[in-house]
Amino acid sequence: MGDPVVRVLSGAPDETELAALIAVLSAIGAAAKPPEPAPAVAPRRPPRFQPATSWRTLR
């Protein structure tokens, strides 16, 4: 089947205890939401060129 996902390091749990542990871990994993992608940023238009002597720069 593959590598074990959960490993007991000490003690000797029976099948009922392991089933309870797997149920809790499954519930925690199902409750976790994947991160939402960042919102797309609209590209900004560069400002129009205004010469330094323009009347528009005197605002």
Coordinates of N, CA, C and O in Angstrom, one line a residue, residues 6 8 14 16 20 28 35 43 51 53:
V6 N 0.6 7.3 9.7 CA 0.7 7.5 11.1 C 1.5 6.4 11.7 O 1.4 5.2 11.4
V8 N 2.9 4.9 15.5 CA 2.9 4.9 17.0 C 4.3 4.7 17.5 O 5.0 3.7 17.2
D14 N -4.9 -0.4 20.8 CA -5.6 -1.5 20.2 C -6.4 -0.9 19.0 O -6.2 0.3 18.6
T16 N -9.4 -0.1 18.4 CA -10.4 0.9 18.7 C -9.7 2.2 18.9 O -10.2 3.3 18.4
A20 N -10.1 5.6 16.5 CA -10.5 6.9 17.1 C -9.5 8.0 16.7 O -9.9 9.1 16.3
I28 N -9.9 16.7 11.4 CA -9.1 17.9 11.3 C -8.6 18.2 9.9 O -8.7 19.3 9.5
P35 N -5.7 27.4 1.2 CA -5.5 28.9 1.1 C -6.1 29.4 -0.1 O -6.0 28.8 -1.2
P43 N -3.7 45.8 -14.0 CA -2.5 46.6 -14.4 C -2.9 48.1 -14.4 O -4.0 48.5 -14.8
P51 N 4.9 68.1 -19.4 CA 6.1 68.8 -19.3 C 6.1 69.7 -18.1 O 5.1 70.0 -17.6
T53 N 6.6 72.7 -17.7 CA 6.1 74.0 -17.9 C 4.6 74.0 -18.2 O 4.0 75.0 -18.6

